[in-house]
Coordinates of C-alpha atoms in Angstrom, one line a residue:
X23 CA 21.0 -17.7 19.5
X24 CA 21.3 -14.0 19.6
X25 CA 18.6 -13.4 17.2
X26 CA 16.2 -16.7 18.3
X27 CA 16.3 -14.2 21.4
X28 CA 15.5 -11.0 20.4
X29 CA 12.7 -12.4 18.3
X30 CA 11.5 -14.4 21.0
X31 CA 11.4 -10.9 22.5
X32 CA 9.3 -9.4 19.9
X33 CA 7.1 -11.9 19.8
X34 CA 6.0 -11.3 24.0
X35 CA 5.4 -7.8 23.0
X36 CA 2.9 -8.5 20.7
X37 CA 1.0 -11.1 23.0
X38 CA -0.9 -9.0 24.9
X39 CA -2.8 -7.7 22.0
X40 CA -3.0 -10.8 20.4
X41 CA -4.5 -12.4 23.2
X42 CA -7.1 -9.8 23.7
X43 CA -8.1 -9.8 20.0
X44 CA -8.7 -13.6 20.4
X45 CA -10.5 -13.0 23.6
X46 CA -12.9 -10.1 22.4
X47 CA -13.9 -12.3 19.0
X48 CA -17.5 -12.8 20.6
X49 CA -17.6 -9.3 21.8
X50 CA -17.4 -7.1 18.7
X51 CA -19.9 -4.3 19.0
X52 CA -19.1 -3.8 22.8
X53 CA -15.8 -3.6 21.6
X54 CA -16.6 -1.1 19.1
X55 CA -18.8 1.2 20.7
X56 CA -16.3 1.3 22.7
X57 CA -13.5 2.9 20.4
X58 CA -16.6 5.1 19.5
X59 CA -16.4 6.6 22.9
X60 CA -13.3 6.8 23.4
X61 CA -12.8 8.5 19.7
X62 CA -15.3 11.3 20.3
X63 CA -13.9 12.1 23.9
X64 CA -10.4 12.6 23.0
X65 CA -11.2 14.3 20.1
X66 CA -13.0 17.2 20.9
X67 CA -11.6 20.0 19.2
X68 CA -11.8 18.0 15.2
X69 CA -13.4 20.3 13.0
X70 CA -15.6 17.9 12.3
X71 CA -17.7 18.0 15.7
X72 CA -16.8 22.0 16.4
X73 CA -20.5 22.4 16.4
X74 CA -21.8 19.6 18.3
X75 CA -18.9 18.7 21.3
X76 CA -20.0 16.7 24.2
X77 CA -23.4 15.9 22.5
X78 CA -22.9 12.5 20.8
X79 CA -23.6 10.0 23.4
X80 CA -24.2 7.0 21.5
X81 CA -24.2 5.6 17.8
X82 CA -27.3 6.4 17.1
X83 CA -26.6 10.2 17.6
X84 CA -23.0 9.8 15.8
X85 CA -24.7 7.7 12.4
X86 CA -26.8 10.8 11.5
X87 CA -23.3 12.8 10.7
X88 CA -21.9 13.2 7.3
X89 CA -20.1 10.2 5.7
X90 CA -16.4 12.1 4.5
X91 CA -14.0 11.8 2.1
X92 CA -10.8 14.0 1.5
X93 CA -12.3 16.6 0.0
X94 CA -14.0 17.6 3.2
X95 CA -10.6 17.7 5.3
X96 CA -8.4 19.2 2.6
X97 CA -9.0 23.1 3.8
X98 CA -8.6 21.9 6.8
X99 CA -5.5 20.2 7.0
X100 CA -3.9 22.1 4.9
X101 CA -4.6 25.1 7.6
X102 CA -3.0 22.3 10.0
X103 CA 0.3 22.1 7.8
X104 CA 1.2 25.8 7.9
X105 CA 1.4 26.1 12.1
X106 CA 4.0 25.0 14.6
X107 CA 1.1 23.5 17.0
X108 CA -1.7 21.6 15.6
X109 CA -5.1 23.2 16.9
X110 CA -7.7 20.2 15.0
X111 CA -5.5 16.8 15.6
X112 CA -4.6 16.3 19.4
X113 CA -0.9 14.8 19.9
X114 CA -0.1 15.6 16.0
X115 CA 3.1 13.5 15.1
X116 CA 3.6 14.5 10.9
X117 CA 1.8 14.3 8.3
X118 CA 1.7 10.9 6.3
X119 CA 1.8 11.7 1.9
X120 CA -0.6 9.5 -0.1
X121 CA -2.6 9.7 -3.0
X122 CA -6.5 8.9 -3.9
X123 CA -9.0 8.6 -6.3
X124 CA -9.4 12.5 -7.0
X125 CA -6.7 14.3 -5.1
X126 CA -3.3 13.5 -6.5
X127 CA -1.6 14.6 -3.3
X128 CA -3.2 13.8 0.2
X129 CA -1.9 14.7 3.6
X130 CA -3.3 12.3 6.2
X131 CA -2.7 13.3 10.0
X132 CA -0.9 10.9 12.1
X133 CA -1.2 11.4 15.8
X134 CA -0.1 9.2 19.0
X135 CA -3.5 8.1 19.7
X136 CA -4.1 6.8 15.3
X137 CA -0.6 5.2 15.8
X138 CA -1.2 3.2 18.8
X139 CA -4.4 2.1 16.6
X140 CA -1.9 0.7 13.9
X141 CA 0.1 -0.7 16.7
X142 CA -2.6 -3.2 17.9
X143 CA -2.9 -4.0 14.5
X144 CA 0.5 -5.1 14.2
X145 CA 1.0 -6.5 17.0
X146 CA -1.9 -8.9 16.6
X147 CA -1.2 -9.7 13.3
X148 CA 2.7 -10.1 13.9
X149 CA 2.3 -12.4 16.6
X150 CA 0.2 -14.6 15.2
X151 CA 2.7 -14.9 11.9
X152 CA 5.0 -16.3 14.9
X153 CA 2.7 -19.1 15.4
X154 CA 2.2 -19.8 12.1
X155 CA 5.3 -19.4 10.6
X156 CA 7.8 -19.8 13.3
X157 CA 11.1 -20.1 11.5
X158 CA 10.4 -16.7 10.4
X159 CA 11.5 -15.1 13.3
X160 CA 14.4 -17.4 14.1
X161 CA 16.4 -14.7 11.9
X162 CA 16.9 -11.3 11.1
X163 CA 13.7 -9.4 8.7
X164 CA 13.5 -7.0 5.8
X165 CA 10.2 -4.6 6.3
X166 CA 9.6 -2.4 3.1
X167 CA 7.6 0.4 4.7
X168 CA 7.2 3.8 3.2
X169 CA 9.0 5.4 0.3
X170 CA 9.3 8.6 -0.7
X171 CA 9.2 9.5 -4.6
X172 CA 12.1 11.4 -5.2
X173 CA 10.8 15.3 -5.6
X174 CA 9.0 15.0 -2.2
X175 CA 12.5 13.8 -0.3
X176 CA 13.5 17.1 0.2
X177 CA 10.9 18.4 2.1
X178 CA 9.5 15.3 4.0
X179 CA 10.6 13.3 6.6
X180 CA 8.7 9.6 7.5
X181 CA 9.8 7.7 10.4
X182 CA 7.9 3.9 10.2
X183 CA 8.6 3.7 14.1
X184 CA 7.1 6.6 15.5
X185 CA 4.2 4.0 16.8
X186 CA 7.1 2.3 18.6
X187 CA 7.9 3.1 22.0
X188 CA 12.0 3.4 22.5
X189 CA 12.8 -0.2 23.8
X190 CA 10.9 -1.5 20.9
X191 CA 12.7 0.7 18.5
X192 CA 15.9 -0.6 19.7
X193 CA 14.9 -4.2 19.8
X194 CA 13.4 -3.8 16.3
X195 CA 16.7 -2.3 15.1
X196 CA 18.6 -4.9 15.9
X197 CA 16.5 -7.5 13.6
X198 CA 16.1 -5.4 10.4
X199 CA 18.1 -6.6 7.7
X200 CA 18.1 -3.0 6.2
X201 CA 18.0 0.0 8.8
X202 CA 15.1 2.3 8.6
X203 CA 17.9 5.0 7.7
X204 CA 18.1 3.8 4.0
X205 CA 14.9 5.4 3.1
X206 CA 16.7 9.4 3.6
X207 CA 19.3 8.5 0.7
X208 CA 18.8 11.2 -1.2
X209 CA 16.8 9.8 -4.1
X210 CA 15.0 5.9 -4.7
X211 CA 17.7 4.9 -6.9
X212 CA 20.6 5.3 -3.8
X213 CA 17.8 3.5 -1.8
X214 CA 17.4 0.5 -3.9
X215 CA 21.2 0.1 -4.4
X216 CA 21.8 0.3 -0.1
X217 CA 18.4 -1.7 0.1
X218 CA 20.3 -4.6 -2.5
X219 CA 23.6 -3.9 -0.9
X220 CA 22.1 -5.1 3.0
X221 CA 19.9 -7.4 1.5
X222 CA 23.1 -9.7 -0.1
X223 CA 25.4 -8.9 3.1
X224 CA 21.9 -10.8 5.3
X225 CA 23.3 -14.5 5.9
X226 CA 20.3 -15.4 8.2
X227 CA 17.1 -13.4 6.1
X228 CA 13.8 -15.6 7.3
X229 CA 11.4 -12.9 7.2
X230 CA 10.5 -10.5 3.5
X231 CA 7.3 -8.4 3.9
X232 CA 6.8 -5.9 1.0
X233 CA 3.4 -4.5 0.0
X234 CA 3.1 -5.2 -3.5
X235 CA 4.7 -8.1 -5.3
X236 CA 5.9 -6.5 -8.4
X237 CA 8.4 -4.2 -5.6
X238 CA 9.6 -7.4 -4.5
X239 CA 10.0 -9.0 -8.3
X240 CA 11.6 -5.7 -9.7
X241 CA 14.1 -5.0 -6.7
X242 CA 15.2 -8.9 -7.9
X243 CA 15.6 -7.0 -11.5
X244 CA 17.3 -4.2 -10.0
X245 CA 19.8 -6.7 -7.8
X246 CA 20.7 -8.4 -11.2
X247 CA 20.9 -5.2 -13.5
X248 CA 22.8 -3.4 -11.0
X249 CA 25.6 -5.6 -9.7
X250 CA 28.6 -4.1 -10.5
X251 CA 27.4 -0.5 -8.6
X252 CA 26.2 -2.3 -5.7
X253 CA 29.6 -4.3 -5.1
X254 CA 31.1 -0.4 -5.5
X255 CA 28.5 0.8 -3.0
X256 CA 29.1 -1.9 -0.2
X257 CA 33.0 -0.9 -0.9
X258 CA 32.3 2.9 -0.4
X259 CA 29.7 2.8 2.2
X260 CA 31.0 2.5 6.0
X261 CA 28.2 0.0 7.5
X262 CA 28.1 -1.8 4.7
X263 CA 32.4 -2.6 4.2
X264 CA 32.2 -3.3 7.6
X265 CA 29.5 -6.3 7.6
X266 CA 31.3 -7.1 4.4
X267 CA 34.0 -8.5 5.9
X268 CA 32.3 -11.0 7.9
X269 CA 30.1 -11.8 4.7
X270 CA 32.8 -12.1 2.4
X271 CA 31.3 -15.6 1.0
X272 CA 27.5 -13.8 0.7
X273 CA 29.3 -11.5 -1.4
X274 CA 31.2 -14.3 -3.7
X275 CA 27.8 -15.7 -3.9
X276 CA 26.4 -12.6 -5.3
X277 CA 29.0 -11.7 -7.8
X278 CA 28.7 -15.6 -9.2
X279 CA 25.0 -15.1 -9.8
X280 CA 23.4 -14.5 -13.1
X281 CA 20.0 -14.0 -13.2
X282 CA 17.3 -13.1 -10.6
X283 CA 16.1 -16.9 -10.4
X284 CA 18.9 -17.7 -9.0
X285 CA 19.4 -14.7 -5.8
X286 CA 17.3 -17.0 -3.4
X287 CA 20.7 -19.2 -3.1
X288 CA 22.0 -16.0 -1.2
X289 CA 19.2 -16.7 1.4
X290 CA 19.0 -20.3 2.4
X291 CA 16.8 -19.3 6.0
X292 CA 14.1 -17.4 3.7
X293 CA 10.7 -19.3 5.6
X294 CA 8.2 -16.2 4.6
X295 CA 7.6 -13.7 2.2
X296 CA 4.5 -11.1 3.3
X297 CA 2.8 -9.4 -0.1
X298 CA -0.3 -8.5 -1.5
X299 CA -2.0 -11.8 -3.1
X300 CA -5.8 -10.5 -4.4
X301 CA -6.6 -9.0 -7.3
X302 CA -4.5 -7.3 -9.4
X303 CA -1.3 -8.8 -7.2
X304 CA -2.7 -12.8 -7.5
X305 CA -0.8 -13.1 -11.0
X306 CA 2.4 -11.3 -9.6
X307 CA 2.6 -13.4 -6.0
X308 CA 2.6 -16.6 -8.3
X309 CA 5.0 -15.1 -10.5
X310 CA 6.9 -14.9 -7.1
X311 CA 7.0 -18.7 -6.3
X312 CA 9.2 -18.9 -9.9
X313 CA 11.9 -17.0 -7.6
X314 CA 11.4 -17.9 -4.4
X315 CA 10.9 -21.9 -4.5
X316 CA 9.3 -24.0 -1.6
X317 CA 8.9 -20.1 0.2
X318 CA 5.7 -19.6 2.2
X319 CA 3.9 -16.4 1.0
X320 CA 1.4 -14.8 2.9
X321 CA -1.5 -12.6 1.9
X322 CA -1.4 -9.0 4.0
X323 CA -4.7 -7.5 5.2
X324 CA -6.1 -4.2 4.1
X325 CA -4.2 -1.7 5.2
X326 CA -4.3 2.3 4.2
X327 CA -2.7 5.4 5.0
X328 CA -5.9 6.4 6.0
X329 CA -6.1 3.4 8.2
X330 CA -6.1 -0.5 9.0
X331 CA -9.0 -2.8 7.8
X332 CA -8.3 -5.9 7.8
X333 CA -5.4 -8.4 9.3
X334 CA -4.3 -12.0 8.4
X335 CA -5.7 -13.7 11.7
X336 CA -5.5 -17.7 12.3
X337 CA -5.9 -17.8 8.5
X338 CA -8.6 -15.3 7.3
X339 CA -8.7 -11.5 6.7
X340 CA -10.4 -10.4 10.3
X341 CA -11.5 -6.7 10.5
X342 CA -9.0 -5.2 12.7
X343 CA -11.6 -4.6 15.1
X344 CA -9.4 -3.3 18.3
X345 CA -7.9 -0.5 16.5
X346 CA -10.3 2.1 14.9
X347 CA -14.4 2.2 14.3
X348 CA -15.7 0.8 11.4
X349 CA -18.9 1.8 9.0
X350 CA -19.5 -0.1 6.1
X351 CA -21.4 0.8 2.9
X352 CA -23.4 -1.8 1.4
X353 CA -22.9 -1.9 -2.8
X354 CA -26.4 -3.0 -3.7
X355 CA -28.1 -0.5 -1.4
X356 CA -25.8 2.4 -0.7
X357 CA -26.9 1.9 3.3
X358 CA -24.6 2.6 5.8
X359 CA -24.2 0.1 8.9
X360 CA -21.4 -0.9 11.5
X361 CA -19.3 -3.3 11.2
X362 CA -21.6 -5.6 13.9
X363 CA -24.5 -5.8 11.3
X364 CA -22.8 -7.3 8.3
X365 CA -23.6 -10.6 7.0
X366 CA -21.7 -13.1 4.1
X367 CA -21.9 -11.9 1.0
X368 CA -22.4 -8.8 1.7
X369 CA -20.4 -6.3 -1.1
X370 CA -19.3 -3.1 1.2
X371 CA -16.9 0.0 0.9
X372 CA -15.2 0.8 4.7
X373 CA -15.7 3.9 6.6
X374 CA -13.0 4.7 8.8
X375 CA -13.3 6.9 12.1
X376 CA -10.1 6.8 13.8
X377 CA -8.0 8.3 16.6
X378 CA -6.7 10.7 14.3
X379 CA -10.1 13.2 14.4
X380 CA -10.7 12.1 11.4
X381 CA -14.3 10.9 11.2
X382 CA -16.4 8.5 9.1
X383 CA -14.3 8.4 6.0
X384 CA -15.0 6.3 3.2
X385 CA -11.9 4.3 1.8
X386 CA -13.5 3.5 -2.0
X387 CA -12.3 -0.5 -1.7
X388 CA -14.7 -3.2 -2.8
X389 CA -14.8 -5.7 -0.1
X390 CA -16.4 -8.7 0.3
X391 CA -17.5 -10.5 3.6
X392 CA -16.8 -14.4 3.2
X393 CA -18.3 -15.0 6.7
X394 CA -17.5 -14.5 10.3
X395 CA -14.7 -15.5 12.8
X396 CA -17.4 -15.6 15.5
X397 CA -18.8 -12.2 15.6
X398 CA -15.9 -10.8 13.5
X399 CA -16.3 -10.1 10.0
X400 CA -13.8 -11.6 7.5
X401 CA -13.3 -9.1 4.3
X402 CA -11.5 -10.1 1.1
X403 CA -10.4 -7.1 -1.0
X404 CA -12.0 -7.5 -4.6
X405 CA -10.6 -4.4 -6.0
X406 CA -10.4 -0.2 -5.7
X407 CA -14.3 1.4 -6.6
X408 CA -13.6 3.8 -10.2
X409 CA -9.9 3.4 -10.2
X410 CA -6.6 1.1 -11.4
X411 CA -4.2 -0.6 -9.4
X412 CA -1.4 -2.4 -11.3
X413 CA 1.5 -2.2 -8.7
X414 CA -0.5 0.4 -6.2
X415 CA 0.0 3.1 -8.3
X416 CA -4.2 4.2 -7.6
X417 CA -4.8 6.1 -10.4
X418 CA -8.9 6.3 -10.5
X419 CA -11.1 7.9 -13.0
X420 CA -11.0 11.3 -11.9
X421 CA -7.3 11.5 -12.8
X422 CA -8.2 10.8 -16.2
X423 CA -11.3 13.1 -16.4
X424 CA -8.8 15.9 -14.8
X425 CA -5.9 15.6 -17.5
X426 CA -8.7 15.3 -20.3
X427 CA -10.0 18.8 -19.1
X428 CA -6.6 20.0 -19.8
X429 CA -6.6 18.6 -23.4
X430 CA -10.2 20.7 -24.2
X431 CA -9.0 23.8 -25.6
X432 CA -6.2 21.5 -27.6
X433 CA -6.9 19.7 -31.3
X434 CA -6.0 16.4 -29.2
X435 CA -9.3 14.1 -28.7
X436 CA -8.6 12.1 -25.8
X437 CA -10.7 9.1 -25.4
X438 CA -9.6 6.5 -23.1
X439 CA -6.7 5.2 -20.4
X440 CA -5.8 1.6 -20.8
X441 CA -4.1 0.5 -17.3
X442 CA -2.2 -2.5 -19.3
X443 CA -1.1 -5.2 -17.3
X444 CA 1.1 -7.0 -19.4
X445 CA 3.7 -6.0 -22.2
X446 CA 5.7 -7.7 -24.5
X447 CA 7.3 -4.6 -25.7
X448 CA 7.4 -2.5 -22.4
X449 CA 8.2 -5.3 -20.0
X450 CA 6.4 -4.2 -17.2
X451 CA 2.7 -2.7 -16.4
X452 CA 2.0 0.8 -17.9
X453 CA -0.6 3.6 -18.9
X454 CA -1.9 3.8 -22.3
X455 CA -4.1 7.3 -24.0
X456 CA -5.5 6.6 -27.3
X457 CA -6.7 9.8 -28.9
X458 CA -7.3 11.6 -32.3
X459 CA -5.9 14.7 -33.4
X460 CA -4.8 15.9 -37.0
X461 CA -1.2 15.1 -36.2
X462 CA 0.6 13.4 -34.0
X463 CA 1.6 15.3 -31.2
X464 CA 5.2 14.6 -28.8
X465 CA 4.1 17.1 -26.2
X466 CA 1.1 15.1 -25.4
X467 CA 3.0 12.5 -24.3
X468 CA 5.5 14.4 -22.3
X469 CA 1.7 16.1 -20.6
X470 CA 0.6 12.8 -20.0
X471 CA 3.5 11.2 -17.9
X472 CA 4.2 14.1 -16.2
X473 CA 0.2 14.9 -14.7
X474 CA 0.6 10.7 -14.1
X475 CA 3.6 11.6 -12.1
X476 CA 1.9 14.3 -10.2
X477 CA 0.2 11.3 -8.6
X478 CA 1.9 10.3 -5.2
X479 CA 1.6 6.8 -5.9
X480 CA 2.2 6.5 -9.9
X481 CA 5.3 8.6 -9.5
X482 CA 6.5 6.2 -6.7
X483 CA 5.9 3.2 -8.6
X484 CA 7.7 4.4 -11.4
X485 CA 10.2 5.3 -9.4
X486 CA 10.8 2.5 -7.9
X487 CA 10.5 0.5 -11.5
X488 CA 7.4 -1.1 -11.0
X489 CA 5.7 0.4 -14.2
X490 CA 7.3 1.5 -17.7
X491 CA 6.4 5.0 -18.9
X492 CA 3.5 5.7 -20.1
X493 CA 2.8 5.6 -23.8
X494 CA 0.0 7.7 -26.4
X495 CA -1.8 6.1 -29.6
X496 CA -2.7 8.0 -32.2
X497 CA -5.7 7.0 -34.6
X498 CA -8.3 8.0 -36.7
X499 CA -11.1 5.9 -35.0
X500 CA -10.4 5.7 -31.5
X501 CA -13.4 4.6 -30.3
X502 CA -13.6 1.7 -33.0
X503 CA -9.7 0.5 -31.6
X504 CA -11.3 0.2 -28.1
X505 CA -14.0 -1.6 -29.3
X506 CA -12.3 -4.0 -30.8
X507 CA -9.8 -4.8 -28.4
X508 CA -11.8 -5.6 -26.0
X509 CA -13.8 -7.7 -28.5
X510 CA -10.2 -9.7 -29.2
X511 CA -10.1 -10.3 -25.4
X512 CA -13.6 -12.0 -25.3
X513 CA -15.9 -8.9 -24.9
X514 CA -19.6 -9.0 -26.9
X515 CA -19.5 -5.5 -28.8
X516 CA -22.8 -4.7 -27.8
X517 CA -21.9 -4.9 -23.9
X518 CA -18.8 -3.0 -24.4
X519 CA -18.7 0.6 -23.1
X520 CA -16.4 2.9 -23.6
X521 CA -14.8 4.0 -20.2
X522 CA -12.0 6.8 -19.5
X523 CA -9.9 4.5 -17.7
X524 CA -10.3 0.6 -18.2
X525 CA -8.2 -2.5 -17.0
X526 CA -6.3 -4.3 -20.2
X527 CA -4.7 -7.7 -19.8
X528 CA -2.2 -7.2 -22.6
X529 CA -1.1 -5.0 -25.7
X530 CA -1.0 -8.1 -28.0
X531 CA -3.9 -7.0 -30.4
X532 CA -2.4 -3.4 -30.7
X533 CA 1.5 -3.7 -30.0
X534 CA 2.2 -3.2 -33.5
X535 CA 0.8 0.2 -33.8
X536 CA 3.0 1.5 -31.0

């Protein structure tokens, strides 16, 4: 009863948004121009409008400024990160660690204003999961939020509910199945083993909502392959022995278990599991129905560190309208128009001016508008524009092209990245270089993982297990390898290009050359 009431709770405090968003469906570019306004006022002193403030009246005025990407905030945020009082972001909070298509490392500025922004977001969506999958809140929830790769745990500290006011924090606290406090274990290995140890102590779990399936599938792996050091760590650690011993059968059940298909007897309340479902994630949400039976799983919208696209809304992907302003570039034409003028069909990459100060900046997705939800656009994700994402590791082109400029003064001819997505001999995902050189060469290997790792992303994922290490192939005729393995997956040779970094469904052809 306790926890029927607490989420019934939860659910009030998201009305209100919800409500409006359903309410404001036929009002979109009011709305909009709105958040426009509201944007440019409170943002004043962004480096980004230091030479025009207070002159922007309208959209019209604000389209003729520079479309940005990270490049164009780097010197200044990094000016940002080395004083006590931020003087460009108004009501600075922390910055938020991420990774893009160039910049291995990127710093995006969270501030009270971009929070609330992802708070209407959530709320919206959240309370509309209620409706549609009530018995998910008739129990307690498991949230996988943002981890840390272990070098940066040292020196950065997240907190997922800084966009929660206090009441909210406390209600919230008392329905996670794991406490936020987990992700400070001093590396991802402690994390995963008090994240497993919670997890199997959780009687009443209704609710999982990871971000990419293959986290989900591999902490499964992890549960299995680890037993033995998670019974220790529910012994040694105080929380944990405590709820123990009122979960002594959960724990029986756990220790009698054998393999990962079998872990969803430990959670007979499960009603929804939350995870990415389109494109590169499609095969590994099936794969998740192999573990989680009759389970409910639920697409999640578009959301970035840079910001929130899209939502799961009365069952389509709306544009999360009520929470930043949105540009949109169209594929075909490169033209850049507002979220009001798009149409079905339409191919587009989102521009993102939000609360932050941080002003029309381009989030290289290919999205796809399947129609509207009255005046709001609903966007499918198709895929990332010049880069790979097996797990959501985002490791683009200009990765590749960077660690290849480091191989120029070396024998070592690099000549393609394979992102291979399935492996009979690695087991999971990985990164493949195929080059030439007169011998073959350990170090390059070594070179090659560790630039990957320099990534935010890639080096969280492997972290966290989702992809095997990366692996080099050396040959005389590189080129003529690529050609014909993409020729053995269905490719005419003519049409076939070779690319720097290039999607692979599976090592079969080449496995034994490894």
């Amino acid at each position: 009863m306790k926890l029927k009431f607490l989420n019934k709770l939860v659910k009030q405090s998201c009305y209100s948004d919800w409500k409006s968003f359903e309410k404001n469906l036929n009002n979109l570019k009011n709305t909009q121009t709105s958040i426009l306004s509201h944007v440019l006022e409170t943002n004043q002193r962004s480096p980004y409008l230091n030479k025009k403030p207070n002159t922007i009246k309208n959209y019209e005025e604000f389209r003729d400024l520079p479309i940005t990407n990270y490049s164009y905030w780097e010197k200044f945020i990094e000016e940002e990160m080395t004083v006590q009082k931020s003087q460009a972001f108004e009501d600075l909070i922390h910055f938020q660690p991420t990774s893009g298509s160039t910049f291995q490392h990127k710093w995006i500025p969270y501030t009270k204003s971009f929070l609330k922004e992802i708070n209407r977001a959530a709320n919206t969506w959240i309370y509309d999961l209620t409706i549609k999958y009530p018995k998910a809140f008739h129990g307690k929830q498991y949230w996988s939020l943002s981890w840390l790769p272990d070098e940066l745990r040292k020196t950065v500290v997240i907190n997922d509910s800084s966009f929660l006011n206090f009441s909210k924090k406390i209600l919230l606290s008392q329905l996670f199945a794991v406490p936020e406090s987990v992700s400070t274990a001093k590396n991802i290995h402690q994390s995963l083993l008090l994240t497993s140890a919670y997890l199997l102590l959780t009687k009443k779990l209704t609710l999982i909502s990871v971000w990419s399936p293959t986290f989900l599938i591999n902490l499964l792996d992890f549960m299995i392959e680890n037993k033995q050091e998670i019974l220790s760590t529910i012994e040694s650690h105080p929380q944990t022995k405590r709820i123990s011993k009122k979960r002594k059968h959960q724990v029986e059940i756990f220790k009698e278990i054998q393999k990962k298909e079998d872990l969803f007897l430990l959670w007979n309340d499960l009603a929804l599991i939350s995870c990415w479902t389109t494109s590169n994630s499609e095969k590994y949400s099936n794969e998740l129905k192999n573990y989680f039976p009759n389970i409910e799983i639920q697409g999640k919208g578009l959301w970035t560190t840079e910001g929130v696209v899209t939502i799961p809304f009365q069952g389509s992907y709306c544009l999360s309208y009520q929470s930043h302003f949105y540009e949109f570039r169209l594929l075909n034409s490169n033209k850049v128009i507002p979220s009001w003028e798009l149409r079905a069909g339409d191919e587009v990459s989102p521009i993102i001016t939000a609360g932050n100060g941080i002003f029309r900046y381009e989030i290289k997705d290919r999205l796809v508008v399947e129609g509207l939800k009255k005046e709001c656009p609903i966007l499918v994700f198709k895929n990332r524009i010049n880069s790979i994402d097996l797990t959501g590791e985002k490791i683009s082109s200009d990765i590749i092209l960077n660690f290849f400029e480091t191989q120029k003064k070396t024998k070592n001819k690099c000549i393609a990245v394979l992102a291979i997505a399935k492996s009979e001999i690695q087991k999971k995902p990985y990164y493949l270089l195929i080059y030439e050189a007169p011998n073959l060469t350990e170090q390059l290997a070594l070179d090659f993982e560790n630039f990957l790792c320099e990534s935010f992303h890639y080096s969280l994922a492997r972290n966290l297990g989702q992809l095997s290490h990366s692996k080099c192939l050396h040959v005389s005729n590189a080129v003529k390898l690529y050609e014909d393995i993409f020729i053995s997956q269905g490719m005419i040779k003519g049409n076939i290009k070779c690319e720097i970094l290039k999607y692979c469904k599976d090592d079969n052809f080449f496995k034994d050359l490894l």
